[in-house]
RNA sequence: GGUAGGGUACCGAAGUGGCCAAACGGGGCAGACUGUAAAUCUGCUGGCGAACGCCUUCCUUGGUUCGAAUCCAAGCCCUACCA
C-alpha cells in the first residue's frame, strides 16, 4: 500500500500541493515537519504530526524534525486569534531537549540505526541572517498579493485585534526553512496541519522560484472531537507527553474517556494498530459500547508508546483503585505513588485536625474559597478517601488521615487532591 | 493627528441615578440517570457567614449627590473610519 493511501485510510490526509507527490513517494525521499518550541514537552495536539512522520520513517523515508527556535520567537498567526507571547532564546534552548526526548518515543533518532531521523533548529540558520540579507535575498521572491491573500493573514486582518508586521513575516521565515532544508538535505516534502497550508505553500513556491525545483507539501486534518473542540485538552489543560506535567494516570484517562463517536478515528490516527484490528474494535463498540474496548485499546496503546509498560501499569493500577471504590488496604506510600502528579498540599497538623473540612480545603488551595467548599459539600460532591462527605459542617478527624499523614480528597467523579499533614518539629 | 463608538463578573451581553452582587446566554462546577458515555433533568457559579445579613466589585483617579455601574472631569486602553 502506498504511504499516501495509508494516510488517506487513517484520516491523516487533507490536501497536497501536487498529485505528483504520489510518484515522488515511490522513491525514498526526505521529509520534514515543524514543531513549535513553546514548551519543554510536546502535547497530545502534536500527535498527528508525530504519527505522520513516524509512518514515513517506517516506510523508509528520511525524516527531519524541525524545531522552530527562530520562528518560535516570532509566533505563527495561523489559527490564533491573538498575537502570541514571545519566547526568550534561553527558554527555547531548554525546550528543544525536551521535545527531542518526546519525539524519540515515536521516531528513531539513534545515529546507529539504519534510517535515523535528525533534528534541526531553524535558529541555527536564522541567527546570523540580517534584516538586509533577508530583504535582498529572500524578500524579493515574496509577492505582496500572495502574502496578503493567505487565509491566516486575512482572518487576522479582519479580526478586531489586527496583526503585527512581525507575525506577518512569519510565512517568510517558514518558507525559507523549506528552502534551506532543500538545499542542505535535499528535503522535498513538508508536512503540517491544514492550518499550515499557507506557510507550506510559501515554502514550495520559494524553492520553485529560487531553485526551479518542484517540492511538495502535504497537510493532514486538524483533529477535533465530535463536539468540535480541538483535540488534546482536558478541562482546558493540555495533555503533555512529559510525565512530570501529565501523570501516567491522567494521560491514560484522557484517552480512555474518548467519546464513542471519536474513538475509532483516534485509533486510526494515533496508533499503529492494523486497520483489521481497528475494524474488530469498531464492531465491539457497536455491539457492546458499554464495555469500551475501543477506548481501552486506544488508551493502552498510546500510554505504552509514550510511557512504556511501567507507565501503563501504574496508570491501570491507579484507575482500578480510583474507580474500584474503597481505598482500604492501601498504604500511604502506595497512594503517594499513584497520585504522584495529582495536585497536593501539605498543611501543619494543627490546621487540619478538628478544623472544618471547608476551612481545610480552601487553606490547602484545592478550592478557591470556603464558600465553594461548603457549596460543593452541600451538593454531595466531596469525598474523603472515597467516602462522600455527608455533613457540610463536619470537621476533619483522626480517621480521615491514612497512617496519620495523608488524605485523598476528591471532588466530583474524578478530580483528586492529596492532602498531606506535617507534624511540626 | 481628526472624527465616531467603546471598556460591566470566565466569555458574550443587559442595565444608563436608589428595587444592583448586578438580567439573560454561553462556559464551568456539582448532583440524579448512565457505560468513568451522549442526551436529559436539578442545583450552584464575588468574599465572609448556619442564617437575617455584612463586606469588596461594573477600566483608573478625583468630583456631584442622602445615594453612582449609571451623572461630571481628567487619565489610560481598545475599535472603526479619515489623515
mmCIF file with all atom_site columns, N, CA, C and O in Angstrom, chain A residues 114-148:
data_model
loop_
_atom_site.group_PDB
_atom_site.id
_atom_site.type_symbol
_atom_site.label_atom_id
_atom_site.label_alt_id
_atom_site.label_comp_id
_atom_site.label_asym_id
_atom_site.label_entity_id
_atom_site.label_seq_id
_atom_site.pdbx_PDB_ins_code
_atom_site.Cartn_x
_atom_site.Cartn_y
_atom_site.Cartn_z
_atom_site.occupancy
_atom_site.B_iso_or_equiv
_atom_site.pdbx_formal_charge
_atom_site.auth_seq_id
_atom_site.auth_comp_id
_atom_site.auth_asym_id
_atom_site.auth_atom_id
_atom_site.pdbx_PDB_model_num
ATOM 1   N N  . UNK A 1 114 ? 19.535 2.149  11.077 1.00 0.00 ? 114 UNK A N  1
ATOM 2   C CA . UNK A 1 114 ? 19.611 2.183  9.613  1.00 0.00 ? 114 UNK A CA 1
ATOM 3   C C  . UNK A 1 114 ? 19.163 3.509  9.016  1.00 0.00 ? 114 UNK A C  1
ATOM 4   O O  . UNK A 1 114 ? 19.779 4.032  8.090  1.00 0.00 ? 114 UNK A O  1
ATOM 5   N N  . UNK A 1 115 ? 18.069 4.016  9.561  1.00 0.00 ? 115 UNK A N  1
ATOM 6   C CA . UNK A 1 115 ? 17.485 5.214  8.962  1.00 0.00 ? 115 UNK A CA 1
ATOM 7   C C  . UNK A 1 115 ? 17.140 6.228  10.044 1.00 0.00 ? 115 UNK A C  1
ATOM 8   O O  . UNK A 1 115 ? 15.978 6.473  10.338 1.00 0.00 ? 115 UNK A O  1
ATOM 9   N N  . UNK A 1 116 ? 18.145 6.804  10.663 1.00 0.00 ? 116 UNK A N  1
ATOM 10  C CA . UNK A 1 116 ? 17.870 7.698  11.771 1.00 0.00 ? 116 UNK A CA 1
ATOM 11  C C  . UNK A 1 116 ? 17.255 9.018  11.310 1.00 0.00 ? 116 UNK A C  1
ATOM 12  O O  . UNK A 1 116 ? 17.614 9.538  10.245 1.00 0.00 ? 116 UNK A O  1
ATOM 13  N N  . UNK A 1 117 ? 16.349 9.508  12.120 1.00 0.00 ? 117 UNK A N  1
ATOM 14  C CA . UNK A 1 117 ? 15.817 10.844 11.863 1.00 0.00 ? 117 UNK A CA 1
ATOM 15  C C  . UNK A 1 117 ? 16.808 11.859 12.408 1.00 0.00 ? 117 UNK A C  1
ATOM 16  O O  . UNK A 1 117 ? 17.657 11.530 13.222 1.00 0.00 ? 117 UNK A O  1
ATOM 17  N N  . UNK A 1 118 ? 16.710 13.065 11.926 1.00 0.00 ? 118 UNK A N  1
ATOM 18  C CA . UNK A 1 118 ? 17.540 14.106 12.510 1.00 0.00 ? 118 UNK A CA 1
ATOM 19  C C  . UNK A 1 118 ? 16.666 15.262 12.963 1.00 0.00 ? 118 UNK A C  1
ATOM 20  O O  . UNK A 1 118 ? 15.529 15.426 12.518 1.00 0.00 ? 118 UNK A O  1
ATOM 21  N N  . UNK A 1 119 ? 17.234 16.027 13.863 1.00 0.00 ? 119 UNK A N  1
ATOM 22  C CA . UNK A 1 119 ? 16.508 17.181 14.367 1.00 0.00 ? 119 UNK A CA 1
ATOM 23  C C  . UNK A 1 119 ? 17.322 18.423 14.050 1.00 0.00 ? 119 UNK A C  1
ATOM 24  O O  . UNK A 1 119 ? 18.538 18.443 14.236 1.00 0.00 ? 119 UNK A O  1
ATOM 25  N N  . UNK A 1 120 ? 16.629 19.436 13.560 1.00 0.00 ? 120 UNK A N  1
ATOM 26  C CA . UNK A 1 120 ? 17.321 20.684 13.258 1.00 0.00 ? 120 UNK A CA 1
ATOM 27  C C  . UNK A 1 120 ? 16.565 21.837 13.900 1.00 0.00 ? 120 UNK A C  1
ATOM 28  O O  . UNK A 1 120 ? 15.380 21.717 14.195 1.00 0.00 ? 120 UNK A O  1
ATOM 29  N N  . UNK A 1 121 ? 17.286 22.905 14.108 1.00 0.00 ? 121 UNK A N  1
ATOM 30  C CA . UNK A 1 121 ? 16.695 24.082 14.737 1.00 0.00 ? 121 UNK A CA 1
ATOM 31  C C  . UNK A 1 121 ? 16.879 25.264 13.795 1.00 0.00 ? 121 UNK A C  1
ATOM 32  O O  . UNK A 1 121 ? 18.002 25.605 13.427 1.00 0.00 ? 121 UNK A O  1
ATOM 33  N N  . UNK A 1 122 ? 15.784 25.864 13.385 1.00 0.00 ? 122 UNK A N  1
ATOM 34  C CA . UNK A 1 122 ? 15.945 26.912 12.378 1.00 0.00 ? 122 UNK A CA 1
ATOM 35  C C  . UNK A 1 122 ? 16.629 28.176 12.910 1.00 0.00 ? 122 UNK A C  1
ATOM 36  O O  . UNK A 1 122 ? 17.054 29.028 12.149 1.00 0.00 ? 122 UNK A O  1
ATOM 37  N N  . UNK A 1 123 ? 16.768 28.237 14.221 1.00 0.00 ? 123 UNK A N  1
ATOM 38  C CA . UNK A 1 123 ? 17.526 29.363 14.767 1.00 0.00 ? 123 UNK A CA 1
ATOM 39  C C  . UNK A 1 123 ? 18.975 29.317 14.275 1.00 0.00 ? 123 UNK A C  1
ATOM 40  O O  . UNK A 1 123 ? 19.617 30.347 14.103 1.00 0.00 ? 123 UNK A O  1
ATOM 41  N N  . UNK A 1 124 ? 19.460 28.082 14.018 1.00 0.00 ? 124 UNK A N  1
ATOM 42  C CA . UNK A 1 124 ? 20.844 27.932 13.574 1.00 0.00 ? 124 UNK A CA 1
ATOM 43  C C  . UNK A 1 124 ? 21.114 28.659 12.258 1.00 0.00 ? 124 UNK A C  1
ATOM 44  O O  . UNK A 1 124 ? 22.208 29.142 12.027 1.00 0.00 ? 124 UNK A O  1
ATOM 45  N N  . UNK A 1 125 ? 20.128 28.680 11.361 1.00 0.00 ? 125 UNK A N  1
ATOM 46  C CA . UNK A 1 125 ? 20.396 29.391 10.119 1.00 0.00 ? 125 UNK A CA 1
ATOM 47  C C  . UNK A 1 125 ? 19.812 30.795 10.077 1.00 0.00 ? 125 UNK A C  1
ATOM 48  O O  . UNK A 1 125 ? 20.094 31.556 9.178  1.00 0.00 ? 125 UNK A O  1
ATOM 49  N N  . UNK A 1 126 ? 19.016 31.122 11.066 1.00 0.00 ? 126 UNK A N  1
ATOM 50  C CA . UNK A 1 126 ? 18.472 32.482 11.067 1.00 0.00 ? 126 UNK A CA 1
ATOM 51  C C  . UNK A 1 126 ? 19.275 33.441 11.936 1.00 0.00 ? 126 UNK A C  1
ATOM 52  O O  . UNK A 1 126 ? 19.199 34.651 11.763 1.00 0.00 ? 126 UNK A O  1
ATOM 53  N N  . UNK A 1 127 ? 20.032 32.896 12.881 1.00 0.00 ? 127 UNK A N  1
ATOM 54  C CA . UNK A 1 127 ? 20.615 33.792 13.876 1.00 0.00 ? 127 UNK A CA 1
ATOM 55  C C  . UNK A 1 127 ? 21.595 34.794 13.261 1.00 0.00 ? 127 UNK A C  1
ATOM 56  O O  . UNK A 1 127 ? 21.737 35.899 13.761 1.00 0.00 ? 127 UNK A O  1
ATOM 57  N N  . UNK A 1 128 ? 22.263 34.400 12.169 1.00 0.00 ? 128 UNK A N  1
ATOM 58  C CA . UNK A 1 128 ? 23.233 35.326 11.573 1.00 0.00 ? 128 UNK A CA 1
ATOM 59  C C  . UNK A 1 128 ? 22.704 36.058 10.346 1.00 0.00 ? 128 UNK A C  1
ATOM 60  O O  . UNK A 1 128 ? 23.416 36.771 9.662  1.00 0.00 ? 128 UNK A O  1
ATOM 61  N N  . UNK A 1 129 ? 21.437 35.803 10.086 1.00 0.00 ? 129 UNK A N  1
ATOM 62  C CA . UNK A 1 129 ? 20.785 36.425 8.948  1.00 0.00 ? 129 UNK A CA 1
ATOM 63  C C  . UNK A 1 129 ? 20.418 37.862 9.319  1.00 0.00 ? 129 UNK A C  1
ATOM 64  O O  . UNK A 1 129 ? 19.713 38.085 10.291 1.00 0.00 ? 129 UNK A O  1
ATOM 65  N N  . UNK A 1 130 ? 20.892 38.837 8.575  1.00 0.00 ? 130 UNK A N  1
ATOM 66  C CA . UNK A 1 130 ? 20.490 40.197 8.926  1.00 0.00 ? 130 UNK A CA 1
ATOM 67  C C  . UNK A 1 130 ? 19.212 40.568 8.191  1.00 0.00 ? 130 UNK A C  1
ATOM 68  O O  . UNK A 1 130 ? 18.802 39.910 7.241  1.00 0.00 ? 130 UNK A O  1
ATOM 69  N N  . UNK A 1 131 ? 18.631 41.624 8.663  1.00 0.00 ? 131 UNK A N  1
ATOM 70  C CA . UNK A 1 131 ? 17.391 42.096 8.056  1.00 0.00 ? 131 UNK A CA 1
ATOM 71  C C  . UNK A 1 131 ? 17.628 42.447 6.590  1.00 0.00 ? 131 UNK A C  1
ATOM 72  O O  . UNK A 1 131 ? 16.818 42.138 5.720  1.00 0.00 ? 131 UNK A O  1
ATOM 73  N N  . UNK A 1 132 ? 18.758 43.055 6.323  1.00 0.00 ? 132 UNK A N  1
ATOM 74  C CA . UNK A 1 132 ? 19.066 43.443 4.939  1.00 0.00 ? 132 UNK A CA 1
ATOM 75  C C  . UNK A 1 132 ? 19.235 42.201 4.057  1.00 0.00 ? 132 UNK A C  1
ATOM 76  O O  . UNK A 1 132 ? 18.720 42.136 2.949  1.00 0.00 ? 132 UNK A O  1
ATOM 77  N N  . UNK A 1 133 ? 19.952 41.204 4.587  1.00 0.00 ? 133 UNK A N  1
ATOM 78  C CA . UNK A 1 133 ? 20.101 39.935 3.852  1.00 0.00 ? 133 UNK A CA 1
ATOM 79  C C  . UNK A 1 133 ? 18.751 39.372 3.476  1.00 0.00 ? 133 UNK A C  1
ATOM 80  O O  . UNK A 1 133 ? 18.513 38.936 2.351  1.00 0.00 ? 133 UNK A O  1
ATOM 81  N N  . UNK A 1 134 ? 17.899 39.358 4.460  1.00 0.00 ? 134 UNK A N  1
ATOM 82  C CA . UNK A 1 134 ? 16.596 38.742 4.278  1.00 0.00 ? 134 UNK A CA 1
ATOM 83  C C  . UNK A 1 134 ? 15.807 39.474 3.195  1.00 0.00 ? 134 UNK A C  1
ATOM 84  O O  . UNK A 1 134 ? 15.234 38.857 2.304  1.00 0.00 ? 134 UNK A O  1
ATOM 85  N N  . UNK A 1 135 ? 15.813 40.791 3.263  1.00 0.00 ? 135 UNK A N  1
ATOM 86  C CA . UNK A 1 135 ? 15.061 41.567 2.285  1.00 0.00 ? 135 UNK A CA 1
ATOM 87  C C  . UNK A 1 135 ? 15.632 41.349 0.876  1.00 0.00 ? 135 UNK A C  1
ATOM 88  O O  . UNK A 1 135 ? 14.894 41.172 -0.094 1.00 0.00 ? 135 UNK A O  1
ATOM 89  N N  . UNK A 1 136 ? 16.964 41.348 0.806  1.00 0.00 ? 136 UNK A N  1
ATOM 90  C CA . UNK A 1 136 ? 17.600 41.295 -0.504 1.00 0.00 ? 136 UNK A CA 1
ATOM 91  C C  . UNK A 1 136 ? 17.517 39.898 -1.129 1.00 0.00 ? 136 UNK A C  1
ATOM 92  O O  . UNK A 1 136 ? 17.171 39.736 -2.286 1.00 0.00 ? 136 UNK A O  1
ATOM 93  N N  . UNK A 1 137 ? 17.809 38.864 -0.299 1.00 0.00 ? 137 UNK A N  1
ATOM 94  C CA . UNK A 1 137 ? 17.917 37.520 -0.858 1.00 0.00 ? 137 UNK A CA 1
ATOM 95  C C  . UNK A 1 137 ? 16.612 36.750 -0.885 1.00 0.00 ? 137 UNK A C  1
ATOM 96  O O  . UNK A 1 137 ? 16.438 35.830 -1.680 1.00 0.00 ? 137 UNK A O  1
ATOM 97  N N  . UNK A 1 138 ? 15.724 37.079 0.027  1.00 0.00 ? 138 UNK A N  1
ATOM 98  C CA . UNK A 1 138 ? 14.511 36.278 0.146  1.00 0.00 ? 138 UNK A CA 1
ATOM 99  C C  . UNK A 1 138 ? 13.260 37.099 -0.126 1.00 0.00 ? 138 UNK A C  1
ATOM 100 O O  . UNK A 1 138 ? 12.399 36.699 -0.893 1.00 0.00 ? 138 UNK A O  1
ATOM 101 N N  . UNK A 1 139 ? 13.217 38.274 0.474  1.00 0.00 ? 139 UNK A N  1
ATOM 102 C CA . UNK A 1 139 ? 12.014 39.095 0.424  1.00 0.00 ? 139 UNK A CA 1
ATOM 103 C C  . UNK A 1 139 ? 11.537 39.382 -0.989 1.00 0.00 ? 139 UNK A C  1
ATOM 104 O O  . UNK A 1 139 ? 10.339 39.429 -1.257 1.00 0.00 ? 139 UNK A O  1
ATOM 105 N N  . UNK A 1 140 ? 12.482 39.535 -1.907 1.00 0.00 ? 140 UNK A N  1
ATOM 106 C CA . UNK A 1 140 ? 12.068 39.895 -3.264 1.00 0.00 ? 140 UNK A CA 1
ATOM 107 C C  . UNK A 1 140 ? 11.303 38.781 -3.964 1.00 0.00 ? 140 UNK A C  1
ATOM 108 O O  . UNK A 1 140 ? 10.631 39.022 -4.966 1.00 0.00 ? 140 UNK A O  1
ATOM 109 N N  . UNK A 1 141 ? 11.414 37.554 -3.449 1.00 0.00 ? 141 UNK A N  1
ATOM 110 C CA . UNK A 1 141 ? 10.677 36.454 -4.079 1.00 0.00 ? 141 UNK A CA 1
ATOM 111 C C  . UNK A 1 141 ? 9.260  36.308 -3.535 1.00 0.00 ? 141 UNK A C  1
ATOM 112 O O  . UNK A 1 141 ? 8.502  35.465 -3.971 1.00 0.00 ? 141 UNK A O  1
ATOM 113 N N  . UNK A 1 142 ? 8.954  37.098 -2.549 1.00 0.00 ? 142 UNK A N  1
ATOM 114 C CA . UNK A 1 142 ? 7.609  37.044 -1.998 1.00 0.00 ? 142 UNK A CA 1
ATOM 115 C C  . UNK A 1 142 ? 6.790  38.192 -2.568 1.00 0.00 ? 142 UNK A C  1
ATOM 116 O O  . UNK A 1 142 ? 7.237  39.335 -2.548 1.00 0.00 ? 142 UNK A O  1
ATOM 117 N N  . UNK A 1 143 ? 5.613  37.871 -3.076 1.00 0.00 ? 143 UNK A N  1
ATOM 118 C CA . UNK A 1 143 ? 4.747  38.905 -3.631 1.00 0.00 ? 143 UNK A CA 1
ATOM 119 C C  . UNK A 1 143 ? 3.693  39.312 -2.602 1.00 0.00 ? 143 UNK A C  1
ATOM 120 O O  . UNK A 1 143 ? 3.082  38.452 -1.962 1.00 0.00 ? 143 UNK A O  1
ATOM 121 N N  . UNK A 1 144 ? 3.478  40.603 -2.503 1.00 0.00 ? 144 UNK A N  1
ATOM 122 C CA . UNK A 1 144 ? 2.519  41.100 -1.516 1.00 0.00 ? 144 UNK A CA 1
ATOM 123 C C  . UNK A 1 144 ? 1.123  40.527 -1.717 1.00 0.00 ? 144 UNK A C  1
ATOM 124 O O  . UNK A 1 144 ? 0.433  40.189 -0.763 1.00 0.00 ? 144 UNK A O  1
ATOM 125 N N  . UNK A 1 145 ? 0.713  40.459 -2.964 1.00 0.00 ? 145 UNK A N  1
ATOM 126 C CA . UNK A 1 145 ? -0.641 39.969 -3.241 1.00 0.00 ? 145 UNK A CA 1
ATOM 127 C C  . UNK A 1 145 ? -0.855 38.590 -2.655 1.00 0.00 ? 145 UNK A C  1
ATOM 128 O O  . UNK A 1 145 ? -1.867 38.325 -1.985 1.00 0.00 ? 145 UNK A O  1
ATOM 129 N N  . UNK A 1 146 ? 0.131  37.724 -2.875 1.00 0.00 ? 146 UNK A N  1
ATOM 130 C CA . UNK A 1 146 ? 0.033  36.350 -2.375 1.00 0.00 ? 146 UNK A CA 1
ATOM 131 C C  . UNK A 1 146 ? 0.034  36.330 -0.851 1.00 0.00 ? 146 UNK A C  1
ATOM 132 O O  . UNK A 1 146 ? -0.778 35.667 -0.206 1.00 0.00 ? 146 UNK A O  1
ATOM 133 N N  . UNK A 1 147 ? 0.957  37.102 -0.309 1.00 0.00 ? 147 UNK A N  1
ATOM 134 C CA . UNK A 1 147 ? 1.077  37.091 1.152  1.00 0.00 ? 147 UNK A CA 1
ATOM 135 C C  . UNK A 1 147 ? -0.197 37.588 1.827  1.00 0.00 ? 147 UNK A C  1
ATOM 136 O O  . UNK A 1 147 ? -0.649 37.036 2.821  1.00 0.00 ? 147 UNK A O  1
ATOM 137 N N  . UNK A 1 148 ? -0.759 38.648 1.259  1.00 0.00 ? 148 UNK A N  1
ATOM 138 C CA . UNK A 1 148 ? -1.964 39.213 1.865  1.00 0.00 ? 148 UNK A CA 1
ATOM 139 C C  . UNK A 1 148 ? -3.170 38.313 1.645  1.00 0.00 ? 148 UNK A C  1
ATOM 140 O O  . UNK A 1 148 ? -4.147 38.384 2.376  1.00 0.00 ? 148 UNK A O  1
#
